[in-house]
Coordinates of C-alpha atoms and ligand atoms in Angstrom, one line a residue:
Chain L
X658 CA 212.0 266.3 30.4
X659 CA 214.8 268.2 32.3
X660 CA 218.2 266.8 32.7
X661 CA 219.0 266.0 36.4
X662 CA 222.6 267.1 35.9
X663 CA 221.3 270.6 35.1
X664 CA 219.5 270.7 38.5
X665 CA 220.7 273.9 40.1
X666 CA 218.4 274.5 43.0
X667 CA 216.1 272.2 44.8
X668 CA 213.5 272.9 47.5
X669 CA 212.8 269.9 49.7
X670 CA 209.9 269.6 52.1
X671 CA 209.8 273.3 52.6
X672 CA 207.3 274.5 55.2
X673 CA 206.9 277.9 56.7
X674 CA 204.7 278.6 59.7
X675 CA 204.0 282.1 61.1
X676 CA 202.5 282.6 64.6
X677 CA 199.0 284.2 64.3
X678 CA 196.6 285.8 66.8
X679 CA 195.0 283.7 69.5
X680 CA 197.7 281.1 69.5
X681 CA 196.9 279.9 66.0
X682 CA 199.4 279.0 63.4
X683 CA 199.4 280.2 59.8
X684 CA 201.0 277.8 57.4
X685 CA 202.1 279.9 54.4
X686 CA 204.1 277.1 52.7
X687 CA 203.3 273.4 53.3
X688 CA 205.8 270.7 52.2
X689 CA 206.9 272.4 49.0
X690 CA 209.1 270.5 46.7
X691 CA 210.4 272.2 43.5
X692 CA 213.3 271.9 41.2
X693 CA 215.0 274.7 39.2
X694 CA 217.1 273.8 36.2
X695 CA 220.1 275.6 34.6
X696 CA 219.0 278.2 32.0
X697 CA 215.2 277.4 32.5
X698 CA 212.3 279.4 33.9
X699 CA 210.0 278.1 36.5
X700 CA 206.8 280.2 36.8
X701 CA 204.9 280.1 40.1
X702 CA 201.2 280.9 39.7
X703 CA 198.4 281.2 42.2
X704 CA 196.1 283.8 43.8
X705 CA 197.3 286.6 46.0
X706 CA 198.2 285.4 49.5
X707 CA 198.7 281.8 48.5
X708 CA 202.4 281.8 49.5
X709 CA 204.3 282.5 46.3
X710 CA 206.4 285.4 47.6
X711 CA 206.9 283.6 50.9
X712 CA 208.6 280.8 49.0
X713 CA 210.6 282.9 46.6
X714 CA 212.1 284.8 49.6
X715 CA 213.8 281.6 50.7
X716 CA 215.6 281.4 47.4
X717 CA 217.2 284.8 47.9
X718 CA 217.8 284.2 51.6
X719 CA 215.5 286.9 52.8
X720 CA 213.7 284.4 55.1
X721 CA 214.2 280.9 56.3
X722 CA 211.7 278.0 56.2
X723 CA 210.5 276.5 59.5
X724 CA 211.3 273.1 58.0
X725 CA 213.0 271.7 55.0
X726 CA 216.0 272.5 52.8
X727 CA 216.9 274.7 49.9
X728 CA 219.8 273.0 48.1
X729 CA 221.8 275.2 45.8
X730 CA 224.2 273.0 43.9
X731 CA 223.8 270.5 46.6
X732 CA 224.5 272.8 49.6
X733 CA 221.7 273.8 52.0
X734 CA 221.6 277.6 51.8
X735 CA 219.2 277.9 54.7
X736 CA 222.2 276.9 57.0
X737 CA 224.6 279.6 55.6
X738 CA 225.7 282.4 57.9
X739 CA 228.0 285.4 58.1
X740 CA 230.5 285.9 55.3
X741 CA 229.6 282.6 53.6
X742 CA 226.0 283.8 53.3
X743 CA 227.1 287.2 52.1
X744 CA 229.2 285.7 49.4
X745 CA 226.5 283.3 48.3
X746 CA 224.0 286.2 47.7
X747 CA 225.9 286.9 44.5
X748 CA 224.5 283.7 43.0
X749 CA 220.8 284.5 43.3
X750 CA 219.5 288.0 42.7
X751 CA 216.0 289.4 42.9
X752 CA 213.8 291.9 40.8
X753 CA 210.7 293.3 42.4
X754 CA 207.4 294.6 41.0
X755 CA 208.2 298.3 41.7
X756 CA 211.9 299.2 41.4
X757 CA 211.2 302.8 42.2
X758 CA 210.3 301.8 45.7
X759 CA 213.1 299.5 46.3
X760 CA 216.0 301.9 45.6
X761 CA 217.1 305.1 47.2
X762 CA 215.6 307.9 45.1
X763 CA 218.7 310.1 45.6
X764 CA 220.9 307.6 43.8
X765 CA 221.7 308.1 40.2
X766 CA 221.1 305.1 37.9
X767 CA 224.8 304.6 37.6
X768 CA 225.0 304.0 41.4
X769 CA 221.9 301.9 41.5
X770 CA 223.4 299.6 39.0
X771 CA 227.0 299.5 40.3
X772 CA 226.2 299.3 44.0
X773 CA 226.3 295.5 44.2
X774 CA 229.5 295.4 42.2
X775 CA 231.2 297.8 44.6
X776 CA 229.9 296.0 47.6
X777 CA 231.6 292.8 46.5
X778 CA 234.7 294.7 45.3
X779 CA 234.2 293.4 41.8
X780 CA 234.9 296.8 40.3
X781 CA 236.8 299.9 41.3
X782 CA 234.9 303.2 41.8
X783 CA 236.8 304.6 38.8
X784 CA 235.2 301.9 36.6
X785 CA 231.6 302.8 37.4
X786 CA 231.0 304.9 34.3
X787 CA 232.1 302.3 31.9
X788 CA 230.4 299.4 33.6
X789 CA 227.1 301.2 34.0
X790 CA 227.1 302.1 30.3
X791 CA 227.7 298.5 29.4
X792 CA 225.0 297.2 31.6
X793 CA 222.5 299.7 30.4
X794 CA 223.3 298.7 26.8
X795 CA 222.8 295.1 27.8
X796 CA 219.2 295.9 28.7
X797 CA 218.8 298.0 25.6
X798 CA 218.8 301.4 27.2
X799 CA 221.1 304.3 26.1
X800 CA 224.2 304.6 28.2
X801 CA 223.4 308.3 28.8
X802 CA 220.7 307.3 31.2
X803 CA 223.4 306.6 33.8
X804 CA 223.1 310.2 34.9
X805 CA 219.4 310.2 35.5
X806 CA 217.3 309.3 38.6
X807 CA 214.8 306.5 38.9
X808 CA 211.8 308.9 39.2
X809 CA 212.7 310.5 35.8
X810 CA 212.2 307.2 34.0
X811 CA 209.1 305.3 32.7
X812 CA 207.9 302.1 34.3
X813 CA 209.5 300.0 31.6
X814 CA 212.8 301.8 31.8
X815 CA 212.9 301.3 35.6
X816 CA 212.3 297.6 35.2
X817 CA 215.2 297.4 32.7
X818 CA 217.4 299.2 35.2
X819 CA 216.4 296.7 37.9
X820 CA 217.2 293.8 35.6
X821 CA 220.6 295.4 34.8
X822 CA 221.4 295.7 38.5
X823 CA 220.3 292.1 39.2
X824 CA 222.4 290.8 36.4
X825 CA 225.5 293.0 37.2
X826 CA 226.9 290.3 39.5
X827 CA 226.4 287.6 36.8
X828 CA 224.2 285.5 39.1
X829 CA 223.3 281.9 38.2
X830 CA 219.7 282.6 39.0
X831 CA 217.3 285.5 39.3
X832 CA 213.9 285.7 41.0
X833 CA 211.3 288.0 39.7
X834 CA 208.2 288.8 41.8
X835 CA 205.3 290.1 39.6
X836 CA 208.0 292.1 37.8
X837 CA 205.8 293.1 34.9
X838 CA 202.4 293.3 36.4
X839 CA 202.3 297.1 36.8
X840 CA 203.3 297.7 33.1
X841 CA 201.2 298.3 30.1
X842 CA 200.9 295.1 27.9
X843 CA 203.0 296.6 25.1
X844 CA 205.8 297.4 27.5
X845 CA 205.4 294.1 29.3
X846 CA 206.0 292.3 26.0
X847 CA 209.3 294.1 25.4
X848 CA 210.5 293.2 28.9
X849 CA 209.6 289.5 28.4
X850 CA 211.5 289.6 25.1
X851 CA 214.5 291.1 26.8
X852 CA 214.5 288.6 29.6
X853 CA 214.2 285.6 27.3
X854 CA 217.0 286.9 25.1
X855 CA 219.3 287.5 28.1
X856 CA 218.4 284.0 29.4
X857 CA 219.5 282.4 26.1
X858 CA 222.7 284.4 26.0
X859 CA 223.7 283.9 29.7
X860 CA 222.0 280.6 30.5
X861 CA 220.4 282.1 33.6
X862 CA 217.8 280.2 35.7
X863 CA 214.7 282.3 36.4
X864 CA 212.0 281.9 39.1
X865 CA 209.0 284.1 38.0
X866 CA 206.0 284.8 40.2
X867 CA 203.0 285.8 38.2
X868 CA 199.2 285.6 38.3
X869 CA 198.7 286.0 34.5
X870 CA 198.5 282.5 33.1
X871 CA 198.7 283.8 29.5
X872 CA 201.9 285.5 30.3
X873 CA 203.5 282.7 32.2
X874 CA 202.8 280.2 29.4
X875 CA 204.5 282.5 26.9
X876 CA 208.0 282.0 28.4
X877 CA 208.1 279.5 31.3
X878 CA 209.7 276.1 30.8
X879 CA 207.9 274.8 33.9
X880 CA 204.8 276.1 35.7
X881 CA 204.0 275.3 39.3
X882 CA 200.5 276.1 40.6
X883 CA 200.2 277.0 44.3
X884 CA 197.0 276.9 46.4
X885 CA 196.9 277.8 50.1
X886 CA 200.7 277.1 50.5
X887 CA 200.6 273.8 48.7
X888 CA 201.9 273.0 45.2
X889 CA 199.0 271.3 43.5
X890 CA 200.4 270.8 40.0
X891 CA 203.8 271.1 38.2
X892 CA 203.8 270.9 34.4
X893 CA 205.8 271.9 31.3
X894 CA 205.0 275.5 30.3
X895 CA 203.3 274.6 27.1
X896 CA 200.9 272.3 28.9
X897 CA 199.0 274.9 30.8
X898 CA 196.4 275.7 28.2
X899 CA 195.6 272.3 26.8
X900 CA 196.8 269.8 29.4
X901 CA 196.5 271.0 32.9
X902 CA 194.8 268.5 35.1
X903 CA 194.2 269.7 38.6
X904 CA 190.7 271.0 39.2
X905 CA 192.1 274.2 40.7
X906 CA 194.4 274.9 37.7
X907 CA 191.4 274.3 35.4
X908 CA 189.3 276.7 37.5
X909 CA 192.1 279.4 37.2
X910 CA 192.2 278.9 33.5
X911 CA 188.5 279.1 33.0
X912 CA 188.4 282.5 34.7
X913 CA 190.9 284.1 32.3
X914 CA 189.6 286.7 29.9
X915 CA 191.5 286.2 26.7
X916 CA 191.1 287.9 23.3
X917 CA 191.0 284.5 21.7
X918 CA 188.3 283.1 24.0
X919 CA 184.9 281.9 23.0
X920 CA 182.7 285.0 23.7
X921 CA 179.5 283.1 23.4
X922 CA 180.3 281.1 26.5
X923 CA 179.7 282.6 30.0
X924 CA 182.9 283.1 31.9
X925 CA 183.3 280.7 34.8
X926 CA 184.5 281.5 38.2
X927 CA 184.8 279.9 41.6
X928 CA 182.2 281.8 43.6
X929 CA 183.4 281.2 47.1
X930 CA 186.2 283.0 48.8
X931 CA 189.6 281.3 49.4
X932 CA 189.6 279.9 52.9
X933 CA 192.0 281.6 55.3
X934 CA 195.4 280.0 55.6
X935 CA 194.5 279.6 59.2
X936 CA 191.7 277.2 58.3
X937 CA 193.2 274.9 55.7
X938 CA 191.0 271.9 55.4
X939 CA 192.7 268.7 56.7
X940 CA 192.4 266.7 53.4
X941 CA 192.9 268.3 50.0
X942 CA 193.4 272.0 50.5
X943 CA 190.9 272.7 47.6
X944 CA 188.2 270.3 48.8
X945 CA 185.6 272.8 50.0
X946 CA 185.7 274.7 46.6
X947 CA 186.2 271.7 44.3
X948 CA 183.1 270.5 42.4
X949 CA 184.6 267.0 42.0
X950 CA 185.3 266.6 45.7
X951 CA 185.0 262.9 46.9
X952 CA 184.9 261.4 50.4
X953 CA 188.6 260.6 50.4
X954 CA 189.5 264.2 49.5
X955 CA 188.2 265.4 52.9
X956 CA 190.3 263.0 54.8
X957 CA 193.5 262.4 53.0
X958 CA 195.8 265.1 51.6
X959 CA 196.8 264.1 48.1
X960 CA 200.5 264.2 47.3
X961 CA 202.2 265.1 44.0
X962 CA 202.2 262.1 41.6
X963 CA 203.9 262.0 38.3
X964 CA 201.3 261.6 35.5
X965 CA 203.5 262.3 32.5
X966 CA 206.9 263.7 31.6
X967 CA 207.6 266.6 33.8
X968 CA 204.0 266.6 34.9
X969 CA 202.9 266.1 38.5
X970 CA 199.5 266.5 40.1
X971 CA 198.3 266.4 43.7
X972 CA 194.7 265.2 43.3
X973 CA 192.9 262.0 44.2
X974 CA 191.4 261.9 40.7
X975 CA 194.8 261.1 39.3
X976 CA 196.2 258.0 40.8
X977 CA 199.3 257.7 38.7
X978 CA 202.6 256.1 39.6
X979 CA 204.5 257.4 42.7
X980 CA 206.7 260.4 41.9
Chain D
X371 CA 168.2 311.3 22.6
X372 CA 170.9 309.1 24.1
X373 CA 171.2 308.9 27.9
X374 CA 174.7 310.3 27.9
X375 CA 176.3 312.4 25.2
X376 CA 179.8 313.6 25.4
X377 CA 180.3 316.2 22.7
X378 CA 183.8 317.1 21.5
X379 CA 185.3 317.8 25.0
X380 CA 188.7 319.1 25.7
X381 CA 190.0 318.5 29.3
X382 CA 192.9 320.5 30.6
X383 CA 195.1 320.3 33.7
X384 CA 196.5 323.8 34.6
X385 CA 195.5 325.0 31.1
X386 CA 197.4 322.2 29.4
X387 CA 194.9 320.3 27.2
X388 CA 195.3 316.6 28.1
X389 CA 192.3 315.1 26.4
X390 CA 191.1 316.7 23.2
X391 CA 188.1 316.4 21.0
X392 CA 186.6 313.4 22.8
X393 CA 183.1 312.4 22.0
X394 CA 180.9 309.4 22.9
X395 CA 177.3 308.5 23.3
X396 CA 175.8 305.8 25.6
X397 CA 172.2 304.4 25.6
X398 CA 170.4 302.9 28.6
X399 CA 171.9 299.4 29.3
X400 CA 174.9 299.8 27.1
X401 CA 178.4 298.9 28.2
X402 CA 181.4 300.8 26.7
X403 CA 185.1 300.2 27.5
X404 CA 187.9 302.7 27.3
X405 CA 191.2 301.0 26.7
X406 CA 194.7 302.3 26.0
X407 CA 198.1 302.7 27.7
X408 CA 198.6 304.4 31.0
X409 CA 198.5 308.2 30.6
X410 CA 196.3 308.1 27.5
X411 CA 193.5 309.9 29.4
X412 CA 191.0 307.2 30.3
X413 CA 190.7 308.1 33.9
X414 CA 190.5 311.8 33.0
X415 CA 187.5 311.2 30.8
X416 CA 185.4 309.3 33.3
X417 CA 186.3 311.6 36.1
X418 CA 185.2 314.5 33.9
X419 CA 181.8 312.8 33.4
X420 CA 181.6 312.3 37.2
X421 CA 182.4 316.0 37.8
X422 CA 185.4 315.0 39.9
X423 CA 188.6 315.9 38.1
X424 CA 191.6 316.0 40.3
X425 CA 194.5 318.4 40.2
X426 CA 192.6 321.4 38.9
X427 CA 191.4 319.6 35.8
X428 CA 188.6 321.3 33.8
X429 CA 186.5 320.7 30.8
X430 CA 187.5 323.7 28.7
X431 CA 185.6 322.9 25.5
X432 CA 182.5 320.9 24.5
X433 CA 179.7 319.6 26.6
X434 CA 178.6 316.6 28.6
X435 CA 174.8 316.0 28.4
X436 CA 173.1 313.5 30.8
X437 CA 169.4 312.9 30.2
X438 CA 169.1 316.1 28.2
X439 CA 170.9 318.4 30.7
X440 CA 174.5 319.7 30.7
X441 CA 176.4 318.1 33.6
X442 CA 178.9 321.0 33.3
X443 CA 176.2 323.4 34.5
X444 CA 175.1 321.4 37.5
X445 CA 175.3 323.1 40.9
X446 CA 177.1 321.5 43.8
X447 CA 173.8 320.8 45.4
X448 CA 172.5 319.1 42.3
X449 CA 175.6 317.0 41.9
X450 CA 175.3 315.9 45.5
X451 CA 171.9 314.5 44.8
X452 CA 172.9 312.9 41.5
X453 CA 176.1 311.2 42.7
X454 CA 175.4 307.8 44.1
X455 CA 171.8 307.8 43.0
X456 CA 171.8 308.5 39.2
X457 CA 175.5 308.2 38.5
X458 CA 178.0 306.1 40.6
X459 CA 181.6 305.5 40.3
X460 CA 183.7 302.4 41.3
X461 CA 187.5 302.9 41.8
X462 CA 190.4 300.6 41.3
X463 CA 190.7 299.8 44.9
X464 CA 187.6 300.6 46.8
X465 CA 189.4 299.6 50.0
X466 CA 191.7 302.5 49.7
X467 CA 188.8 304.8 49.5
X468 CA 187.4 303.5 52.8
X469 CA 188.3 305.0 56.1
X470 CA 190.5 302.3 57.7
X471 CA 189.4 303.2 61.3
X472 CA 185.7 302.7 60.6
X473 CA 183.7 299.5 60.3
X474 CA 182.3 298.9 56.9
X475 CA 178.8 298.9 58.4
X476 CA 179.1 302.4 59.9
X477 CA 180.5 303.8 56.7
X478 CA 177.8 302.2 54.6
X479 CA 174.9 303.1 56.9
X480 CA 176.1 306.7 56.9
X481 CA 176.3 306.7 53.1
X482 CA 172.7 305.5 52.9
X483 CA 171.6 308.2 55.4
X484 CA 173.1 311.0 53.4
X485 CA 171.0 309.9 50.4
X486 CA 167.8 309.2 52.3
X487 CA 167.6 311.8 55.0
X488 CA 164.6 310.3 56.8
X489 CA 165.6 306.6 56.8
X490 CA 165.9 305.0 60.3
X491 CA 169.3 303.6 61.2
X492 CA 168.0 300.1 61.5
X493 CA 166.4 300.3 58.1
X494 CA 169.6 301.7 56.5
X495 CA 171.5 298.8 58.0
X496 CA 169.1 296.2 56.6
X497 CA 169.3 297.8 53.2
X498 CA 173.1 297.7 53.3
X499 CA 173.2 294.0 54.3
X500 CA 170.7 293.2 51.6
X501 CA 172.9 294.9 48.9
X502 CA 176.1 293.2 50.2
X503 CA 174.4 289.8 49.9
X504 CA 173.2 290.6 46.5
X505 CA 176.8 291.1 45.6
X506 CA 177.3 287.6 46.8
X507 CA 179.3 288.5 49.8
X508 CA 178.9 285.4 52.0
X509 CA 177.6 287.0 55.2
X510 CA 176.5 290.6 54.9
X511 CA 176.3 290.9 58.7
X512 CA 179.9 289.8 59.1
X513 CA 181.1 292.2 56.5
X514 CA 179.3 295.0 58.2
X515 CA 181.1 294.4 61.4
X516 CA 184.6 294.2 59.7
X517 CA 187.2 296.9 59.2
X518 CA 188.3 297.3 55.6
X519 CA 191.7 295.6 56.3
X520 CA 190.0 292.5 57.5
X521 CA 188.4 291.9 54.1
X522 CA 190.2 290.5 51.0
X523 CA 190.7 292.8 48.0
X524 CA 187.9 291.1 46.2
X525 CA 185.5 291.5 49.1
X526 CA 186.4 295.1 49.5
X527 CA 185.8 295.7 45.8
X528 CA 182.4 294.0 46.1
X529 CA 181.6 296.3 49.0
X530 CA 182.5 299.2 46.7
X531 CA 180.3 297.9 44.0
X532 CA 177.4 297.3 46.4
X533 CA 177.6 300.9 47.6
X534 CA 177.8 302.1 44.1
X535 CA 174.7 300.1 43.2
X536 CA 172.6 300.9 46.2
X537 CA 170.4 303.3 44.3
X538 CA 170.5 301.4 41.0
X539 CA 172.2 304.2 39.2
X540 CA 171.4 304.7 35.5
X541 CA 175.1 305.1 34.8
X542 CA 178.0 303.3 36.4
X543 CA 181.5 304.5 35.9
X544 CA 184.2 302.0 36.7
X545 CA 188.0 302.8 36.7
X546 CA 190.0 299.7 36.4
X547 CA 187.6 297.9 38.8
X548 CA 189.4 294.5 38.5
X549 CA 193.0 295.4 37.8
X550 CA 194.2 294.8 41.4
X551 CA 192.3 291.5 41.6
X552 CA 193.2 287.9 41.0
X553 CA 191.7 286.2 37.9
X554 CA 189.1 284.3 39.8
X555 CA 187.8 287.4 41.6
X556 CA 188.0 289.4 38.4
X557 CA 185.7 287.0 36.7
X558 CA 183.2 287.2 39.6
X559 CA 183.2 291.0 39.5
X560 CA 182.8 291.2 35.7
X561 CA 179.9 288.8 36.0
X562 CA 178.3 290.9 38.7
X563 CA 178.6 294.1 36.7
X564 CA 177.0 292.4 33.7
X565 CA 174.1 291.2 35.9
X566 CA 173.5 294.9 36.9
X567 CA 172.9 295.7 33.3
X568 CA 170.6 292.7 32.9
X569 CA 168.6 293.3 36.1
X570 CA 168.5 297.1 36.2
X571 CA 169.4 298.3 32.7
X572 CA 172.4 300.1 34.1
X573 CA 174.7 301.6 31.5
X574 CA 178.4 301.2 32.3
X575 CA 181.6 302.9 31.2
X576 CA 184.5 300.8 32.2
X577 CA 188.2 301.7 32.0
X578 CA 190.4 298.7 31.7
X579 CA 193.8 297.8 30.3
X580 CA 192.6 294.2 30.0
X581 CA 191.5 293.8 26.3
X582 CA 190.0 290.4 27.1
X583 CA 187.7 292.0 29.7
X584 CA 186.8 294.8 27.4
X585 CA 186.0 292.4 24.6
X586 CA 184.0 290.2 26.8
X587 CA 181.7 292.8 28.4
X588 CA 181.4 295.7 26.0
X589 CA 179.0 296.7 23.3
X590 CA 181.4 299.3 22.2
X591 CA 185.2 299.7 22.7
X592 CA 187.1 303.0 22.5
X593 CA 190.9 302.9 22.1
X594 CA 192.6 306.0 23.5
X595 CA 196.1 307.3 22.7
X596 CA 197.7 310.5 23.8
X597 CA 194.4 312.0 24.9
X598 CA 192.6 311.3 21.7
X599 CA 190.3 308.6 20.4
X600 CA 192.5 306.4 18.2
X601 CA 190.0 303.8 17.1
X602 CA 186.6 302.5 18.1
X603 CA 184.0 299.9 17.3
X604 CA 182.3 296.8 18.6
X605 CA 184.1 293.6 19.6
X606 CA 184.0 292.0 16.2
X607 CA 185.4 295.1 14.5
X608 CA 188.2 295.6 17.2
X609 CA 189.4 292.0 17.3
X610 CA 189.0 291.0 13.6
X611 CA 188.4 293.9 11.3
X612 CA 190.2 297.0 12.5
X613 CA 193.0 298.1 10.3
X614 CA 194.4 300.6 12.8
X615 CA 198.1 299.9 13.4
X616 CA 197.9 301.0 17.0
X617 CA 195.0 298.7 17.8
X618 CA 197.0 295.8 16.2
X619 CA 200.0 296.7 18.3
X620 CA 197.9 296.5 21.5
X621 CA 196.3 293.3 20.5
X622 CA 199.6 291.7 19.6
X623 CA 201.0 292.5 23.0
X624 CA 198.3 290.7 24.9
X625 CA 199.7 287.4 26.2
X626 CA 197.2 284.7 25.3
X627 CA 196.8 281.1 26.4
X628 CA 198.1 279.0 23.5
X629 CA 199.6 282.2 21.9
X630 CA 203.2 283.1 21.1
X631 CA 205.9 281.3 23.1
X632 CA 209.3 282.9 23.4
X633 CA 211.1 279.8 24.6
Ligands
ADP173 N1 196.0 315.5 38.9 C1 196.6 315.7 37.7 N2 197.4 316.8 37.5 C2 198.0 317.0 36.4 N3 198.1 316.1 35.4 C3 197.4 314.9 35.5 C4 196.6 314.7 36.7 N4 196.0 313.5 36.5 C5 196.4 313.0 35.3 N5 197.2 313.9 34.7 C6 197.8 313.7 33.4 O1 196.8 313.4 32.4 C7 197.2 312.4 31.5 C8 196.2 311.3 31.4 O2 196.2 310.7 32.7 P1 195.1 309.6 33.1 O3 193.8 310.2 32.8 O4 195.4 309.2 34.5 O5 195.4 308.4 32.1 P2 195.0 306.9 32.2 O6 193.8 306.8 33.1 O7 194.8 306.5 30.8 O8 196.1 306.2 32.9 C9 198.6 312.0 31.9 O9 199.6 312.7 31.2 C10 198.7 312.5 33.4 O10 200.0 312.8 33.7
SF4_174 S1 191.8 265.8 45.6 FE1 189.6 265.8 45.5 S2 189.0 267.8 46.3 FE2 191.1 267.9 45.8 S3 191.2 268.7 43.8 FE3 191.2 266.5 43.5 S4 189.1 265.9 43.3 FE4 189.1 268.0 44.1
MG175 MG1 194.2 305.3 35.0

């Protein structure tokens, strides 16, 4: 499916625990194993609070796992410190949901975009004008916008500026956290078209957090489904509609309102609430909401098994060969 | 006569017309969606119907008739009686509307006692718990004892809907009630709103940017653009027969399972 020589980042047995009230422990990520490949997009889906952002923060070194490794080109970046860590940050950049809130409102667009380049002494202050223009044009915005401020721009323009800034350092990889969720669908569409075009031109690896299954299947090469901190399924992007296997992935899919859906059928939804990450069941994390739960599910946690090319499922219903 | 008639209204903020020449009618038990891009005037329209325009907004032309009477001519006193009993509103994040320092139960009981002056505290509490459980909140008693931040977004939203439905309003106005929610919770809430129509004949106007939700739940869909009605019709017309270019543009942009792939 994907060529192992194109493996650029690998998360191995990543677990993150947070201390909680009354001496309890909250497990936000539990033994996560994922691979990111050169020039490809991995979409991470799941309900709010399931641990998606916790995981992506490790990739951009904003947090460290309690256990496990994040191997970037073979080197464990969770061990990097000081100047080495600072230099490494150029390789993986992040785009947030609301760029207006992540940048100083007093900065002009020119400075927002050029700040990382100046920090790493990649350009001289005298080059700012020219570079900002080029980067704005790369994201299909007029160069004149360099003189404006974030708050004078529309949501879609701001997101383009954030992308220009993230790509300024020519990173190998970018991580986008719900980067288009706040936009109108027509604007969202143009941003996705831009991202996929830039990915083709620059061969960038993308990690994309999203809760919209329709959106993620439109441009992700791989999709990973997370539930209560566990990856329950990883599959090729085009498989999510027709070929997803895990009962949780299917339940997510069944609750999507889609303009192409069958309107004569009642929408399905899981009626119960997600259990708190403080009370993850000992066996399968989904067992108390799964309508196919068996005796073994309550006792033994299923691990990811390969059931097809690039397709892994953690569920006792699928006893394929060991991954 | 229809239950609600909005006749050629213009709504202005600081004398600047923002919504112009907007009309719609709604019968008992009908569901209508307002869709369109942000800033197109959807929220402005339903807030005008609810008599709660922010930022000095005013209906400057036309009329809004509810059960034969002009809502624009209602006194403050009359609105106080109507809101929550005949017409209710649900907001995008009901949690944000709740006082964070008060338990849900205290807020809800007080809400009931402003509508029913003579109800005993204990009875108000029982009524609240009953409504919460009807909204399929697992333990009404537990929810009553919680502070808003202790509940998930979906639970808070169901509390908001429960409060809005306490007096089985004839008209429910909902502004992006599911936009901040996960797909699974969104499906639950949409189902519950549709059950209100089935069980109580509630008429609903829902603002949503999710065309799938609009298509699934509505009898009638209104597309707004720059403060005007751009297109309208039932689901079948909207999805398959409209020749309006803007409607097509909106539909094309909706990411769909099994739809366009860019890679
Ligand atoms: N409080 C306010 N004061 C002034 N203008 C407002 C106010 N609220 C909304 N507007 C303006 O009204 C227009 C429609 O806004 P809104 O009704 O919120 O649209 P939508 O709900 O479709 O996003 C926008 O141009 C917006 O800037
Ligand atoms: S392992 Fe069992 S409980 Fe878990 S998803 Fe599969 S069938 Fe359901
Ligand atoms: Mg709005």
